[in-house]
Coordinates of C-alpha atoms in Angstrom, one line a residue:
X727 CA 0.0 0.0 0.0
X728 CA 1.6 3.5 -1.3
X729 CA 1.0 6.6 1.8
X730 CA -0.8 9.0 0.0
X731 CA 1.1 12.6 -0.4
X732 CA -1.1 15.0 1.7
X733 CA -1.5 17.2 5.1
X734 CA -2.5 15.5 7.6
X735 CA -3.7 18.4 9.3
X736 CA -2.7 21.9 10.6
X737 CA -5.6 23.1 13.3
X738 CA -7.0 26.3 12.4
X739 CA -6.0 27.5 16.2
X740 CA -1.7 27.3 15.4
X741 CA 0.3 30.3 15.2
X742 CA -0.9 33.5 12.9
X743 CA 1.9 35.9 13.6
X744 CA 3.4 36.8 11.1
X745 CA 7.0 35.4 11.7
X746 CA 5.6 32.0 11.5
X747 CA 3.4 33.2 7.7
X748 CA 7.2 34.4 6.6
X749 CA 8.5 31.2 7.6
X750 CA 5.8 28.9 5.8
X751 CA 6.6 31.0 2.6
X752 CA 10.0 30.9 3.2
X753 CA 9.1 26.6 3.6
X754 CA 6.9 26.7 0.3
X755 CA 10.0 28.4 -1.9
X756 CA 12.8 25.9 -0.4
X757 CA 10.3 22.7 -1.3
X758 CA 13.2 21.1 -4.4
X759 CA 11.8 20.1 -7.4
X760 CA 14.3 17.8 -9.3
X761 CA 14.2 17.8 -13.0
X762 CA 14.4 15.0 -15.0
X763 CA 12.6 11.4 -15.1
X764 CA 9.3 10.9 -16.7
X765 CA 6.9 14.2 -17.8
X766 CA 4.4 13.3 -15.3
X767 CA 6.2 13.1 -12.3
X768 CA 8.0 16.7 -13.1
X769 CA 4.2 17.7 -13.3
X770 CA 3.4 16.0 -10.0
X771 CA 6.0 17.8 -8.4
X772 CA 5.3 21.4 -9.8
X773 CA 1.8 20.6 -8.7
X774 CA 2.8 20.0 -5.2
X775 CA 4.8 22.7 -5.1
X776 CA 2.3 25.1 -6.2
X777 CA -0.6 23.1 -3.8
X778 CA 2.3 24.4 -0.8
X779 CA 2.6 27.6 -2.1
X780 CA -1.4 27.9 -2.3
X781 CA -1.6 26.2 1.6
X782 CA 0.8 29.6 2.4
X783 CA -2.0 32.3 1.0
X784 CA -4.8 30.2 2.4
X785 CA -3.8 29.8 6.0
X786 CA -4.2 33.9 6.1
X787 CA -7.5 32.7 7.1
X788 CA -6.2 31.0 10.3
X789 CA -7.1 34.2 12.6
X790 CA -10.7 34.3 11.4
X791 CA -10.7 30.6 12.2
X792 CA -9.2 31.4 15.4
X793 CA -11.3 33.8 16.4
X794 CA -14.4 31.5 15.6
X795 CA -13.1 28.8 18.3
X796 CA -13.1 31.2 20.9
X797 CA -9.7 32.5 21.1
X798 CA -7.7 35.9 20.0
X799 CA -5.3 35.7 17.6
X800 CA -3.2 38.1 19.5
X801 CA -3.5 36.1 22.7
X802 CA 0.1 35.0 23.7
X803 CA 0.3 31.2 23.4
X804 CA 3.5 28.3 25.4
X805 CA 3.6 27.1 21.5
X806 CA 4.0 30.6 19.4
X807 CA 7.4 30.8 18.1
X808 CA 8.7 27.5 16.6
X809 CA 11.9 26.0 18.2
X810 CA 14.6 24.6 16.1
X811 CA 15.0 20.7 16.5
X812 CA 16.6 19.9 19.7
X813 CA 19.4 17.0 19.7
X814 CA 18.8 13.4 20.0
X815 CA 21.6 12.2 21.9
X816 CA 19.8 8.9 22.6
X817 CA 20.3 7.6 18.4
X818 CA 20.3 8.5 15.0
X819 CA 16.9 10.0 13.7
X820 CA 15.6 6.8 11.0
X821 CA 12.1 5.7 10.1
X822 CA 11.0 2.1 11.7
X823 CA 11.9 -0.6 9.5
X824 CA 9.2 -0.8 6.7
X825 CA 8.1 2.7 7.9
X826 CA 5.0 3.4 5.2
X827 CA 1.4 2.7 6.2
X828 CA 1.3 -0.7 6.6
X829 CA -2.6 -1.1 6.3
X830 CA -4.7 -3.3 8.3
X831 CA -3.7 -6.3 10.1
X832 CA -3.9 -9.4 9.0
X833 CA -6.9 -11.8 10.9
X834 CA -4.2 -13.7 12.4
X835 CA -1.7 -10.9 13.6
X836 CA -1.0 -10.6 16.7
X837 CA -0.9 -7.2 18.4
X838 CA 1.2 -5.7 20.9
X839 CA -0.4 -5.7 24.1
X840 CA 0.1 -2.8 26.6
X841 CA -2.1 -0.6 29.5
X842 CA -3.7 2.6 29.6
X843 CA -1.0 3.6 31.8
X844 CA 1.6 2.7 29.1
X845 CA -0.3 4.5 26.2
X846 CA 0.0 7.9 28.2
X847 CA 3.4 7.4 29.2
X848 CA 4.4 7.2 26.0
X849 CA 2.3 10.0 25.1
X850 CA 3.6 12.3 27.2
X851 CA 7.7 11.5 26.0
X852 CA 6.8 13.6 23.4
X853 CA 5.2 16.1 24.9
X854 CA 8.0 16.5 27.5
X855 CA 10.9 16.3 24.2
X856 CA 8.4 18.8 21.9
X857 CA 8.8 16.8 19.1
X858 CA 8.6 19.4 16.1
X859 CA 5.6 18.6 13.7
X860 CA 6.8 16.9 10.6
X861 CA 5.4 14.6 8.1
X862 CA 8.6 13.4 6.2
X863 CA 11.2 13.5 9.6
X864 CA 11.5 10.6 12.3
X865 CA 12.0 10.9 15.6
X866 CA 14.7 8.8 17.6
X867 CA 12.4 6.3 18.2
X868 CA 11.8 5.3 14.8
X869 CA 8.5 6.9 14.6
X870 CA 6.8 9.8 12.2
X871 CA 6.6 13.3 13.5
X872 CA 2.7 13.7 12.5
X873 CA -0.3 13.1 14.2
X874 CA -1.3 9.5 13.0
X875 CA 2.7 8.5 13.4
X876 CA 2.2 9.9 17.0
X877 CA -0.7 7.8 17.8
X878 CA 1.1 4.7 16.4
X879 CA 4.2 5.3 19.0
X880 CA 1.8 6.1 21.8
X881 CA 0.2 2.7 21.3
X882 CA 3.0 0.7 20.5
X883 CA 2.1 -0.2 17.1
X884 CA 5.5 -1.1 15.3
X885 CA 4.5 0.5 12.3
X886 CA 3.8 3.8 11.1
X887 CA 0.5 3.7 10.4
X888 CA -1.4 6.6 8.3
X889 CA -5.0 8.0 9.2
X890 CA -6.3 5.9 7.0
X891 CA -4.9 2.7 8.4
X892 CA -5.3 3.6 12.3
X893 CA -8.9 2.2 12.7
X894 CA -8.0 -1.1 11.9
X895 CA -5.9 -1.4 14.5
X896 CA -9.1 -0.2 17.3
X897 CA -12.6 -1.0 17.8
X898 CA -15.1 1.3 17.6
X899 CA -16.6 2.7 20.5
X900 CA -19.5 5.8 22.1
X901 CA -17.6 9.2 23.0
X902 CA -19.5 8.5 26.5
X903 CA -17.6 5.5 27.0
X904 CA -13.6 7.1 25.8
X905 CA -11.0 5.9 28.4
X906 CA -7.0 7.6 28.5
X907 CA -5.1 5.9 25.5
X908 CA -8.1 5.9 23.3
X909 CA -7.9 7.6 20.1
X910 CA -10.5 9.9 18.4
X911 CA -10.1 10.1 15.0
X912 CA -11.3 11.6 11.7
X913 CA -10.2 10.2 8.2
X914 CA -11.6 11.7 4.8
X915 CA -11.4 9.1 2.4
X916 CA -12.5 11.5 -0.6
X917 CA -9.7 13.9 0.1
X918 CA -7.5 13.0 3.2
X919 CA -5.8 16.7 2.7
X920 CA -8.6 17.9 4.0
X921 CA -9.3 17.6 7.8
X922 CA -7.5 14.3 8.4
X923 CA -6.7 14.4 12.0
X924 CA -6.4 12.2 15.2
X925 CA -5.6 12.7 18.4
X926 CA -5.3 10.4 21.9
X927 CA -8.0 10.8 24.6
X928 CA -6.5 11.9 27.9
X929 CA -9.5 12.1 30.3
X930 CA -12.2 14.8 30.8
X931 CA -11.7 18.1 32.4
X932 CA -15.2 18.1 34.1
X933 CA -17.9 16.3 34.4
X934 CA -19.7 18.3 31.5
X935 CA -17.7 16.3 29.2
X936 CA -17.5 19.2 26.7
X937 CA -13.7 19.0 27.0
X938 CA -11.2 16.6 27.6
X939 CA -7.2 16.7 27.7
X940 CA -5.9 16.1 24.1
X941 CA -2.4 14.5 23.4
X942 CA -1.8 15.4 19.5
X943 CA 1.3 15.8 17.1
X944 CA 0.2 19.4 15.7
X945 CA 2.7 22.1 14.6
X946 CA 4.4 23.3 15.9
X947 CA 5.3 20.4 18.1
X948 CA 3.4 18.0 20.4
X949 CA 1.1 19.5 22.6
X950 CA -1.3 18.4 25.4
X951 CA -3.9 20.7 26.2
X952 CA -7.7 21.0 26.9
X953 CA -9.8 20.5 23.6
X954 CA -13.2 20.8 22.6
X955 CA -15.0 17.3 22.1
X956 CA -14.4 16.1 19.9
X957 CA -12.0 19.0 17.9
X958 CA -12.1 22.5 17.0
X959 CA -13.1 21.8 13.3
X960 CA -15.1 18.7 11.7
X961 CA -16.1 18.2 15.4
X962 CA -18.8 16.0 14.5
X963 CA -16.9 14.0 12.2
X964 CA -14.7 12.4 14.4
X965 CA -15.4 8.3 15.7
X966 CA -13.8 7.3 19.0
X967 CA -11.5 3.8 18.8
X968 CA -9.9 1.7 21.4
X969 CA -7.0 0.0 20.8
X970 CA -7.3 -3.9 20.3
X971 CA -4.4 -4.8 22.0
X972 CA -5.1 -2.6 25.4
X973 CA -5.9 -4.2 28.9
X974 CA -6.3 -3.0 32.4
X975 CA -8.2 0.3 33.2
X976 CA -7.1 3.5 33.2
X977 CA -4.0 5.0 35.0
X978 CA -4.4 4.7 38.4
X979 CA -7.0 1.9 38.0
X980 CA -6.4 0.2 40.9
X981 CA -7.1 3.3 43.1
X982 CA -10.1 4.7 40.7
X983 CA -12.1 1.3 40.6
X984 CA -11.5 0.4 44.5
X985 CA -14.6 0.9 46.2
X986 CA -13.6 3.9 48.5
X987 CA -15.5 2.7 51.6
X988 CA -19.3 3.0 52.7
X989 CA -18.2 6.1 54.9
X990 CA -17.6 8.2 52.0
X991 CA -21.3 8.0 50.9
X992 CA -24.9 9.3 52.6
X993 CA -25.9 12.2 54.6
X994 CA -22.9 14.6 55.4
X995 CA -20.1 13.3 53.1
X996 CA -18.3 16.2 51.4
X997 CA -15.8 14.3 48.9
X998 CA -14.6 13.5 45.4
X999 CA -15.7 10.1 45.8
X1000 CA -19.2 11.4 45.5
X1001 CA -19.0 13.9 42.7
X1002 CA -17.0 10.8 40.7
X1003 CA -20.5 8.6 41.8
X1004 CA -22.8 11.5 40.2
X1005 CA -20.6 11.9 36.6
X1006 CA -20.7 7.6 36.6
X1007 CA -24.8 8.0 37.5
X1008 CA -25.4 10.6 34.9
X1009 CA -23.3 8.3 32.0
X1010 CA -25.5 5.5 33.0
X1011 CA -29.5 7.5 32.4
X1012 CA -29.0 9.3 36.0
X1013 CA -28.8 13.0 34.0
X1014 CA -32.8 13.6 35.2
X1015 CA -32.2 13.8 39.0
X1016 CA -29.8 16.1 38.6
X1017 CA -30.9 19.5 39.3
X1018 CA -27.5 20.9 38.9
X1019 CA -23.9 19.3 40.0
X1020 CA -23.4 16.7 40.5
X1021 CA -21.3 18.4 43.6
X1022 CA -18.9 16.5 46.2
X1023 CA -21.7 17.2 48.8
X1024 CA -24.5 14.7 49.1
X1025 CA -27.7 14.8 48.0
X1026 CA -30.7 13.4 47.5
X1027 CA -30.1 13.4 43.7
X1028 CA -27.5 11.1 44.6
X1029 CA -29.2 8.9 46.9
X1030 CA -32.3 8.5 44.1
X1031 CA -29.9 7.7 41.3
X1032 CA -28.1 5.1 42.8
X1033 CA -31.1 3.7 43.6
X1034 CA -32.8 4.1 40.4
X1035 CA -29.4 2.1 38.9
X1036 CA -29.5 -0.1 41.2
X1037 CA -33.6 -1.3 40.6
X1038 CA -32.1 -1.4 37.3
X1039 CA -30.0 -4.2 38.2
X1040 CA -33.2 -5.9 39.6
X1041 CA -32.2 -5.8 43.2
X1042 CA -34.5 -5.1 45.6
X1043 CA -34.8 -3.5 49.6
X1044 CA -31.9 -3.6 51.1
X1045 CA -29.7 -3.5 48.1
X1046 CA -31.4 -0.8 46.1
X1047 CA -31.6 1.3 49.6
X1048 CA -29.5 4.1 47.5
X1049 CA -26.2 4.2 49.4
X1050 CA -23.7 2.2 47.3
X1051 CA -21.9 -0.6 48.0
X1052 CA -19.0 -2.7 46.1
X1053 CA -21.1 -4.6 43.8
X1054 CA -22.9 -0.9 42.8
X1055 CA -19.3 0.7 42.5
X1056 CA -18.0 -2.1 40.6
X1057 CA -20.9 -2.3 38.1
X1058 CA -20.0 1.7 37.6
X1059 CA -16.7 1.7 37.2
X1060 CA -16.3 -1.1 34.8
X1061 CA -19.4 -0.4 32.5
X1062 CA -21.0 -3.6 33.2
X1063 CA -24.7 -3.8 34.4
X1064 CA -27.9 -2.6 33.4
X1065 CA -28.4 2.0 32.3
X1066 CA -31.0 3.5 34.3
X1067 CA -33.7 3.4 32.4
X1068 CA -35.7 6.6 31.0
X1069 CA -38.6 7.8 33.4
X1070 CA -42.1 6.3 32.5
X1071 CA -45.0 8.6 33.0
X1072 CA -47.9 7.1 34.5
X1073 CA -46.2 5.2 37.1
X1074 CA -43.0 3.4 37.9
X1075 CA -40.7 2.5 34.9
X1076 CA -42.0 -0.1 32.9
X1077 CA -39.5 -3.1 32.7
X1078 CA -40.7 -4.2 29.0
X1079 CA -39.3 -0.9 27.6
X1080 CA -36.5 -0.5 29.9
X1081 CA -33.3 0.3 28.0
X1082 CA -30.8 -3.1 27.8
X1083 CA -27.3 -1.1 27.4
X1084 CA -25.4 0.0 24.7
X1085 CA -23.1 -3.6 24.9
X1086 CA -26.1 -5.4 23.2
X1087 CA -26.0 -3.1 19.8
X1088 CA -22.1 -3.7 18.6
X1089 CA -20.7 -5.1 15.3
X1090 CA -20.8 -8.5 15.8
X1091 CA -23.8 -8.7 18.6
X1092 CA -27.0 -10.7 18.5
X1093 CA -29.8 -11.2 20.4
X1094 CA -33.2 -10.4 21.0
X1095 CA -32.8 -6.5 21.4
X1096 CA -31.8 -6.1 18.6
X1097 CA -34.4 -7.5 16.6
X1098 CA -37.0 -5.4 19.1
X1099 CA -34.8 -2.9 18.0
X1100 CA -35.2 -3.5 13.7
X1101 CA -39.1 -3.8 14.6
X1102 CA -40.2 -0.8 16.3
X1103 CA -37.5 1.3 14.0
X1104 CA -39.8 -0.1 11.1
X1105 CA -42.7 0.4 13.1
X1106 CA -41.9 4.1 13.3
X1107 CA -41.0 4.6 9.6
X1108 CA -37.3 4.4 9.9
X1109 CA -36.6 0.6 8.3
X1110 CA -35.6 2.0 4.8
X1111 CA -32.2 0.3 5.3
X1112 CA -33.3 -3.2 5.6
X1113 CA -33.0 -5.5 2.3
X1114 CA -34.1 -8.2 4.7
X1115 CA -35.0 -8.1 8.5
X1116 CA -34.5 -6.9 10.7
X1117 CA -33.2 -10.0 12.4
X1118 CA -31.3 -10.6 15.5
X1119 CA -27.8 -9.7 14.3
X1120 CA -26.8 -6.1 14.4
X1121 CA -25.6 -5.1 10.9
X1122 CA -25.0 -1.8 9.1
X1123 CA -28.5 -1.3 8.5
X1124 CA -29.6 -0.9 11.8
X1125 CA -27.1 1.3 12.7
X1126 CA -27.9 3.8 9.8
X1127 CA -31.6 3.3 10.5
X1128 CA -30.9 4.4 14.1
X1129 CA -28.7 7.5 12.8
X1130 CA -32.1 8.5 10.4
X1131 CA -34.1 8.4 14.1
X1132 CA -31.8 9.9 15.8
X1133 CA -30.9 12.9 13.2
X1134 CA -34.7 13.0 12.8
X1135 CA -35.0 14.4 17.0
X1136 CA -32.5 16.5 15.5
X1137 CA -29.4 15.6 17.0
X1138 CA -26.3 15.7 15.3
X1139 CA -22.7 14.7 15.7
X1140 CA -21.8 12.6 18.4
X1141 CA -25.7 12.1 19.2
X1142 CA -26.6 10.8 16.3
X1143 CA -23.8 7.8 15.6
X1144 CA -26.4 5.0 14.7
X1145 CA -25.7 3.2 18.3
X1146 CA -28.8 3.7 20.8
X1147 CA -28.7 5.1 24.3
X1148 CA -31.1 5.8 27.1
X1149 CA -33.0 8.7 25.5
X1150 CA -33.0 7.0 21.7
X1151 CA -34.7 3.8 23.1
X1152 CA -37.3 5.7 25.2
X1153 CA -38.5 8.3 22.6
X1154 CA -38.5 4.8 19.9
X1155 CA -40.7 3.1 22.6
X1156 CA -42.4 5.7 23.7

């Protein structure tokens, strides 16, 4: 597989001053072009010259682009001047050994395996070097200094893979769901100049989840830094993967997924461990019994969603008393269990059209829901999708008869992926 020749990606927020316009001129006259050879490849290279030169006049419309995300082009920025490339006393600078995009793996390949932990580590070697941006240089390690050659270091890949080729090596997954060391990532197949773009997932900044840290190879060197979800541009274009070959939770797993202790919950706790219980509630249907917060004081908002998850589960008295235990923290923190399911007017929530969880609609899944799923989507006018069905298996055509319903409520983005949640499933059974 020949690596296409294009830009991976230069975010409309980088530098606008005008030192760094003089030096991508100064970049777009110094690009060789050597004479001789066949006819067409002299024209291919003239055209890529002049496709540079054009990049230079068009990225005058960075500041405007700038200004649109938020931020003043004038504002002082750590990244603003480019540095020169620092020395690599720890080996020569050379590309991994069979360095082009490699493609997908084979069925039978087997993957590196490494942690959460491991991913960020790596991730943040760079940051702490400042790897200057480049798509034709190679750091010490072997790896490409862009964005998708960044990714493939961070999770131990072997090979530089290409935007293109990255998804292969993860498996699809719901923004809600992104864990530290997954990878979000947006690939235009039509014109991969425009847009292409990935970065790794480093944890949320709140519990609004409308920005999380970002680890990304950008110009003008690696950066980590709080990001919009899911980017400043194309936001709604970008599909969240987890890497094949990851195990273990996140960093620091064994002290995040340890149930803290009884006493850190109920009447008169003040704590983290109870604003971390709210975010976990709300990701699992708790959003409605929060007012505001959730807070590290508790609440009766938190006392009726854990309940409400815990009825979920199908326990009863005792163990849906609201005040969780291990088995409630557990279920949380790993993903596992039964979502709250959407409030029922009329009376308590009615079991038949409770949601299952988002684990039972996956490539690859089948079972009942689904096919309750295919029925009432045809039921409601959105089956145009099925040739046959729907059926038990979950294939393509369910999930882009889900994105019609969803984009019909009009949502967009990551709301309307083609994968149900808690609100999709109660306004289809509603």
């Amino acid at each position: 597989m020949t690596v296409p020749v294009f830009e991976e990606y230069e975010p409309a927020i980088d530098c606008v001053c005008a030192g760094c316009a003089l030096q991508r001129r100064a970049a777009a006259r110094a690009v060789p072009v050597r004479y001789g050879g066949h006819p067409a490849a002299h024209g291919a290279r003239r055209a890529l010259v002049l496709a540079t030169a054009a990049g230079v006049v068009l990225s005058c419309g960075a500041a405007g682009a700038a200004a649109a995300a938020g931020q003043s082009p004038g504002a002082p920025r750590a990244d603003k001047d480019p540095e020169p490339v620092p020395d690599t006393p720890q080996g020569e600078k050379g590309p991994l050994k069979g360095s082009g995009a490699s493609g997908p793996p084979s069925d039978s390949a087997v993957l590196r395996k490494t942690t959460r932990a491991e991913i960020i580590n790596r991730a943040k070697t760079w940051v702490d070097a400042k790897v200057p941006y480049s798509m034709e240089k190679y750091w010490s390690d072997g790896y490409r200094q862009d964005c998708s050659g960044y990714v493939s270091m961070a999770w131990n890949l072997g090979t530089n893979e290409w935007t293109g080729s990255l998804a292969s090596y993860g498996t699809r997954i719901a923004r809600a769901d992104l864990q530290p060391g997954d990878m979000l990532l947006f690939h235009n197949p039509a014109d991969p100049s425009k847009g292409s773009h990935v970065t790794l997932f480093g944890g949320w900044t709140d519990y609004t989840r409308t920005h999380y840290v970002a680890y990304e190879q950008a110009r003008p060197r690696t950066r980590k830094q709080s990001t919009p979800m899911a980017y400043w541009s194309n936001s709604d274009r970008y599909v969240a993967y987890r890497y094949k070959g990851v195990s273990g939770g996140a960093p620091g797993s064994s002290s995040t997924t340890a149930f803290p202790g009884a006493g850190q919950f109920g009447p008169g706790a003040n704590n983290a461990h109870v604003t971390r219980l709210g975010e976990m509630l709300i990701a699992r249907g708790g959003k409605r019994f929060y007012a505001v917060g959730p807070g590290p004081v508790w609440g009766e908002a938190d006392r009726r969603a854990t309940q409400a998850f815990q009825q979920a589960q199908g326990w009863k008295g005792v163990e849906a008393d609201g005040l969780p235990g291990p088995d409630t923290w557990r279920l949380l923190t790993t993903g596992a269990g039964r979502d709250i399911p959407a409030a029922v007017t009329g009376g308590s929530p009615n079991a038949s059209v409770a949601f299952p969880g988002r684990g039972y609609f996956q490539p690859g899944s089948s079972n009942s829901h689904v096919d309750r799923l295919g029925r009432q989507l045809v039921k409601k006018g959105y089956g145009k999708h099925y040739v046959s069905g729907p059926d038990p298996r979950w294939t393509e055509a369910d999930r882009r008869n889900v994105e019609a319903f969803q984009r019909a409520q009009g949502w967009r983005g990551g709301a309307a992926d083609g994968y149900p949640g808690p609100e999709t499933w109660r306004r289809l059974f509603a």
